[in-house]
Amino acid sequence: MDTPEETTTERLRLDGAVFVLRLTRRPSPLGLLALHGGVEGGTAELAEEVAARTGATCLTFTQPATPRVHISSHLLAEAPSRTLETFVSVVSLTVSLHGHLRPAAPDAIFLGGTNREAAEVLAEALRTLTPSFTPVTDLTDIPPGLRGLHPRNPVNLTREGGVQVELPLTARTRGLRDVPPEEVVAGVTEGVRRLAISRR
């Protein structure tokens, strides 16, 4: 039997930029989030694919118009949004996907956010299934701007907080296409599945 789901969209204007929010609700306590779809290429696509494979709820923010702008995650939470409020109310643990361009760490997947136990679960799955990349969970080894610890960051607004996954360019795109490599899709998918099992 197919997993029941419901999809809604919302347009949101913030600091002159227009965002389209797409929420697909499924009966799972886990949620995938991508706040910078298009700006951080491949993150929205990865969130949607992992959510579909695991039966998780998914919320993506995309900007249909160019030039696209990067707005800090905690500022996105300050804009009035029914869709984000719904996501926070129905999800207990969030996995938020972002992109980084740190030349000193081209293969590092940084796992921040306030739920450190969940970060370790995701990291273990990535170590097994994503050998081309190195998951980093020690907050002292994660650049301050990528730690995802701001209390108003949407990744931390759900009941159990969440994990902010910062992916290098090659972990979320293939060539000029915003298509994540299959090993990354598989690694994040397995991590989300393990998180779901641990909450049963």
mmCIF file of C-alpha atoms in Angstrom:
data_model
loop_
_atom_site.group_PDB
_atom_site.id
_atom_site.type_symbol
_atom_site.label_atom_id
_atom_site.label_comp_id
_atom_site.label_asym_id
_atom_site.label_seq_id
_atom_site.Cartn_x
_atom_site.Cartn_y
_atom_site.Cartn_z
ATOM 1 C CA MET A 1 0.000 0.000 0.000
ATOM 2 C CA ASP A 2 1.331 3.442 -0.881
ATOM 3 C CA THR A 3 2.266 5.781 1.963
ATOM 4 C CA PRO A 4 -0.464 8.417 2.345
ATOM 5 C CA GLU A 5 0.822 11.901 1.733
ATOM 6 C CA GLU A 6 -0.417 15.454 1.316
ATOM 7 C CA THR A 7 1.432 18.217 -0.516
ATOM 8 C CA THR A 8 0.864 21.946 -0.059
ATOM 9 C CA THR A 9 2.698 25.039 -1.294
ATOM 10 C CA GLU A 10 3.071 28.597 -0.049
ATOM 11 C CA ARG A 11 4.690 31.746 -1.434
ATOM 12 C CA LEU A 12 6.681 33.809 1.042
ATOM 13 C CA ARG A 13 8.390 37.180 0.602
ATOM 14 C CA LEU A 14 11.367 38.083 2.782
ATOM 15 C CA ASP A 15 13.898 40.871 2.297
ATOM 16 C CA GLY A 16 12.727 41.353 -1.286
ATOM 17 C CA ALA A 17 13.145 37.691 -2.203
ATOM 18 C CA VAL A 18 10.230 35.411 -3.074
ATOM 19 C CA PHE A 19 10.319 31.842 -1.798
ATOM 20 C CA VAL A 20 8.124 28.913 -2.731
ATOM 21 C CA LEU A 21 7.657 26.507 0.145
ATOM 22 C CA ARG A 22 6.663 22.946 -0.706
ATOM 23 C CA LEU A 23 5.552 20.682 2.132
ATOM 24 C CA THR A 24 4.875 16.977 1.649
ATOM 25 C CA ARG A 25 3.387 15.495 4.819
ATOM 26 C CA ARG A 26 3.754 11.808 5.565
ATOM 27 C CA PRO A 27 2.994 9.844 8.773
ATOM 28 C CA SER A 28 6.547 9.882 10.137
ATOM 29 C CA PRO A 29 8.107 11.617 13.145
ATOM 30 C CA LEU A 30 11.109 12.567 10.986
ATOM 31 C CA GLY A 31 11.352 15.501 8.603
ATOM 32 C CA LEU A 32 13.747 16.471 5.816
ATOM 33 C CA LEU A 33 14.326 20.185 5.342
ATOM 34 C CA ALA A 34 16.098 22.217 2.649
ATOM 35 C CA LEU A 35 16.019 25.954 3.284
ATOM 36 C CA HIS A 36 18.205 27.075 0.374
ATOM 37 C CA GLY A 37 16.989 25.115 -2.633
ATOM 38 C CA GLY A 38 18.593 26.436 -5.813
ATOM 39 C CA VAL A 39 21.048 28.605 -3.880
ATOM 40 C CA GLU A 40 22.741 25.519 -2.447
ATOM 41 C CA GLY A 41 22.308 23.271 -5.460
ATOM 42 C CA GLY A 42 21.112 19.712 -4.960
ATOM 43 C CA THR A 43 19.927 20.145 -1.377
ATOM 44 C CA ALA A 44 16.206 20.370 -2.174
ATOM 45 C CA GLU A 45 16.520 17.469 -4.606
ATOM 46 C CA LEU A 46 18.308 15.361 -1.977
ATOM 47 C CA ALA A 47 15.734 16.203 0.697
ATOM 48 C CA GLU A 48 12.838 15.210 -1.549
ATOM 49 C CA GLU A 49 14.461 11.960 -2.665
ATOM 50 C CA VAL A 50 15.444 10.842 0.841
ATOM 51 C CA ALA A 51 12.012 11.732 2.197
ATOM 52 C CA ALA A 52 10.306 9.749 -0.567
ATOM 53 C CA ARG A 53 12.503 6.697 0.096
ATOM 54 C CA THR A 54 11.995 6.782 3.869
ATOM 55 C CA GLY A 55 8.412 7.987 4.188
ATOM 56 C CA ALA A 56 9.501 11.158 5.992
ATOM 57 C CA THR A 57 7.856 14.555 5.801
ATOM 58 C CA CYS A 58 9.697 17.042 3.568
ATOM 59 C CA LEU A 59 9.800 20.836 3.401
ATOM 60 C CA THR A 60 11.795 22.723 0.780
ATOM 61 C CA PHE A 61 12.331 26.443 0.229
ATOM 62 C CA THR A 62 13.155 27.477 -3.347
ATOM 63 C CA GLN A 63 13.469 30.826 -5.123
ATOM 64 C CA PRO A 64 11.880 30.864 -8.601
ATOM 65 C CA ALA A 65 13.373 34.219 -9.614
ATOM 66 C CA THR A 66 16.994 35.200 -10.173
ATOM 67 C CA PRO A 67 19.257 36.463 -8.840
ATOM 68 C CA ARG A 68 18.758 34.152 -5.880
ATOM 69 C CA VAL A 69 19.905 35.341 -2.459
ATOM 70 C CA HIS A 70 21.134 33.458 0.578
ATOM 71 C CA ILE A 71 19.219 34.378 3.730
ATOM 72 C CA SER A 72 20.406 32.971 7.062
ATOM 73 C CA SER A 73 18.381 30.042 8.332
ATOM 74 C CA HIS A 74 17.258 31.672 11.573
ATOM 75 C CA LEU A 75 15.918 34.678 9.638
ATOM 76 C CA LEU A 76 13.738 32.398 7.523
ATOM 77 C CA ALA A 77 12.069 31.218 10.726
ATOM 78 C CA GLU A 78 11.139 34.790 11.640
ATOM 79 C CA ALA A 79 8.929 35.267 8.579
ATOM 80 C CA PRO A 80 5.290 34.313 9.221
ATOM 81 C CA SER A 81 4.731 30.997 7.459
ATOM 82 C CA ARG A 82 1.857 28.564 7.948
ATOM 83 C CA THR A 83 3.856 25.915 6.136
ATOM 84 C CA LEU A 84 6.885 26.101 8.415
ATOM 85 C CA GLU A 85 4.597 26.158 11.465
ATOM 86 C CA THR A 86 2.914 22.988 10.229
ATOM 87 C CA PHE A 87 6.249 21.277 9.631
ATOM 88 C CA VAL A 88 7.443 22.096 13.139
ATOM 89 C CA SER A 89 4.184 20.876 14.672
ATOM 90 C CA VAL A 90 4.083 17.484 12.909
ATOM 91 C CA VAL A 91 7.790 16.557 12.934
ATOM 92 C CA SER A 92 9.712 15.598 16.064
ATOM 93 C CA LEU A 93 13.253 15.385 14.594
ATOM 94 C CA THR A 94 14.619 17.337 11.621
ATOM 95 C CA VAL A 95 17.443 16.557 9.194
ATOM 96 C CA SER A 96 18.241 19.852 7.456
ATOM 97 C CA LEU A 97 20.347 19.730 4.283
ATOM 98 C CA HIS A 98 22.682 22.575 3.344
ATOM 99 C CA GLY A 99 25.655 23.145 1.079
ATOM 100 C CA HIS A 100 29.115 24.489 1.857
ATOM 101 C CA LEU A 101 32.006 25.652 -0.317
ATOM 102 C CA ARG A 102 34.942 25.413 2.085
ATOM 103 C CA PRO A 103 38.073 24.908 -0.063
ATOM 104 C CA ALA A 104 39.964 23.526 2.936
ATOM 105 C CA ALA A 105 37.370 20.761 3.382
ATOM 106 C CA PRO A 106 36.187 19.671 -0.096
ATOM 107 C CA ASP A 107 35.233 16.170 1.061
ATOM 108 C CA ALA A 108 33.859 16.955 4.526
ATOM 109 C CA ILE A 109 30.211 16.494 5.428
ATOM 110 C CA PHE A 110 29.689 18.570 8.575
ATOM 111 C CA LEU A 111 26.961 17.367 10.943
ATOM 112 C CA GLY A 112 25.843 20.168 13.238
ATOM 113 C CA GLY A 113 22.540 20.959 14.949
ATOM 114 C CA THR A 114 21.500 20.474 18.567
ATOM 115 C CA ASN A 115 20.707 16.745 18.484
ATOM 116 C CA ARG A 116 24.176 15.290 18.808
ATOM 117 C CA GLU A 117 23.001 11.701 19.246
ATOM 118 C CA ALA A 118 21.154 11.864 15.939
ATOM 119 C CA ALA A 119 24.228 13.412 14.307
ATOM 120 C CA GLU A 120 26.282 10.381 15.321
ATOM 121 C CA VAL A 121 23.667 7.985 13.910
ATOM 122 C CA LEU A 122 23.732 9.799 10.571
ATOM 123 C CA ALA A 123 27.532 9.931 10.581
ATOM 124 C CA GLU A 124 27.824 6.179 11.069
ATOM 125 C CA ALA A 125 25.582 5.503 8.083
ATOM 126 C CA LEU A 126 27.550 7.978 5.962
ATOM 127 C CA ARG A 127 30.866 6.381 6.932
ATOM 128 C CA THR A 128 29.567 3.007 5.742
ATOM 129 C CA LEU A 129 27.815 4.019 2.519
ATOM 130 C CA THR A 130 29.536 7.245 1.455
ATOM 131 C CA PRO A 131 33.266 6.428 1.387
ATOM 132 C CA SER A 132 34.127 9.352 -0.905
ATOM 133 C CA PHE A 133 33.308 11.831 1.875
ATOM 134 C CA THR A 134 34.242 12.279 5.526
ATOM 135 C CA PRO A 135 31.495 12.964 8.084
ATOM 136 C CA VAL A 136 32.549 15.365 10.852
ATOM 137 C CA THR A 137 30.557 15.470 14.106
ATOM 138 C CA ASP A 138 32.951 17.140 16.556
ATOM 139 C CA LEU A 139 31.570 20.671 16.837
ATOM 140 C CA THR A 140 35.049 22.081 17.460
ATOM 141 C CA ASP A 141 36.058 20.795 14.002
ATOM 142 C CA ILE A 142 33.035 22.344 12.274
ATOM 143 C CA PRO A 143 33.395 25.984 11.142
ATOM 144 C CA PRO A 144 31.298 28.210 13.445
ATOM 145 C CA GLY A 145 29.018 29.380 10.635
ATOM 146 C CA LEU A 146 28.135 25.775 9.761
ATOM 147 C CA ARG A 147 27.337 24.411 13.226
ATOM 148 C CA GLY A 148 23.590 25.066 13.051
ATOM 149 C CA LEU A 149 23.203 25.829 16.750
ATOM 150 C CA HIS A 150 21.191 29.057 16.618
ATOM 151 C CA PRO A 151 18.033 28.472 18.698
ATOM 152 C CA ARG A 152 15.818 29.981 15.974
ATOM 153 C CA ASN A 153 17.358 27.920 13.195
ATOM 154 C CA PRO A 154 14.445 25.787 11.899
ATOM 155 C CA VAL A 155 16.508 22.613 12.346
ATOM 156 C CA ASN A 156 16.310 23.163 16.115
ATOM 157 C CA LEU A 157 12.628 24.104 16.374
ATOM 158 C CA THR A 158 11.159 20.599 16.381
ATOM 159 C CA ARG A 159 10.696 18.753 19.672
ATOM 160 C CA GLU A 160 13.919 16.750 19.487
ATOM 161 C CA GLY A 161 15.908 19.373 17.609
ATOM 162 C CA GLY A 162 17.794 18.053 14.646
ATOM 163 C CA VAL A 163 20.919 17.635 12.554
ATOM 164 C CA GLN A 164 22.224 20.268 10.147
ATOM 165 C CA VAL A 165 24.008 18.421 7.338
ATOM 166 C CA GLU A 166 26.451 20.630 5.426
ATOM 167 C CA LEU A 167 27.433 19.006 2.136
ATOM 168 C CA PRO A 168 30.337 19.967 -0.149
ATOM 169 C CA LEU A 169 29.510 20.689 -3.781
ATOM 170 C CA THR A 170 30.485 17.241 -5.074
ATOM 171 C CA ALA A 171 28.205 15.551 -2.510
ATOM 172 C CA ARG A 172 25.107 17.315 -3.842
ATOM 173 C CA THR A 173 25.661 17.878 -7.572
ATOM 174 C CA ARG A 174 26.900 16.021 -10.631
ATOM 175 C CA GLY A 175 28.648 18.244 -13.115
ATOM 176 C CA LEU A 176 26.368 21.196 -13.787
ATOM 177 C CA ARG A 177 23.251 19.382 -12.592
ATOM 178 C CA ASP A 178 21.679 19.657 -9.157
ATOM 179 C CA VAL A 179 21.554 15.875 -8.847
ATOM 180 C CA PRO A 180 23.185 14.339 -5.753
ATOM 181 C CA PRO A 181 25.414 11.278 -6.238
ATOM 182 C CA GLU A 182 23.689 7.984 -5.457
ATOM 183 C CA GLU A 183 26.137 7.139 -2.662
ATOM 184 C CA VAL A 184 25.132 10.304 -0.804
ATOM 185 C CA VAL A 185 21.439 9.621 -1.363
ATOM 186 C CA ALA A 186 21.963 6.096 -0.051
ATOM 187 C CA GLY A 187 23.984 7.254 2.963
ATOM 188 C CA VAL A 188 21.534 9.909 4.095
ATOM 189 C CA THR A 189 18.611 7.560 3.423
ATOM 190 C CA GLU A 190 20.130 4.848 5.595
ATOM 191 C CA GLY A 191 20.845 7.356 8.341
ATOM 192 C CA VAL A 192 17.242 8.560 8.341
ATOM 193 C CA ARG A 193 16.004 4.964 8.397
ATOM 194 C CA ARG A 194 18.173 4.236 11.431
ATOM 195 C CA LEU A 195 16.849 7.322 13.183
ATOM 196 C CA ALA A 196 13.277 6.195 12.475
ATOM 197 C CA ILE A 197 13.966 2.705 13.862
ATOM 198 C CA SER A 198 15.520 4.144 17.032
ATOM 199 C CA ARG A 199 12.257 6.000 17.748
ATOM 200 C CA ARG A 200 9.896 3.030 17.475
#
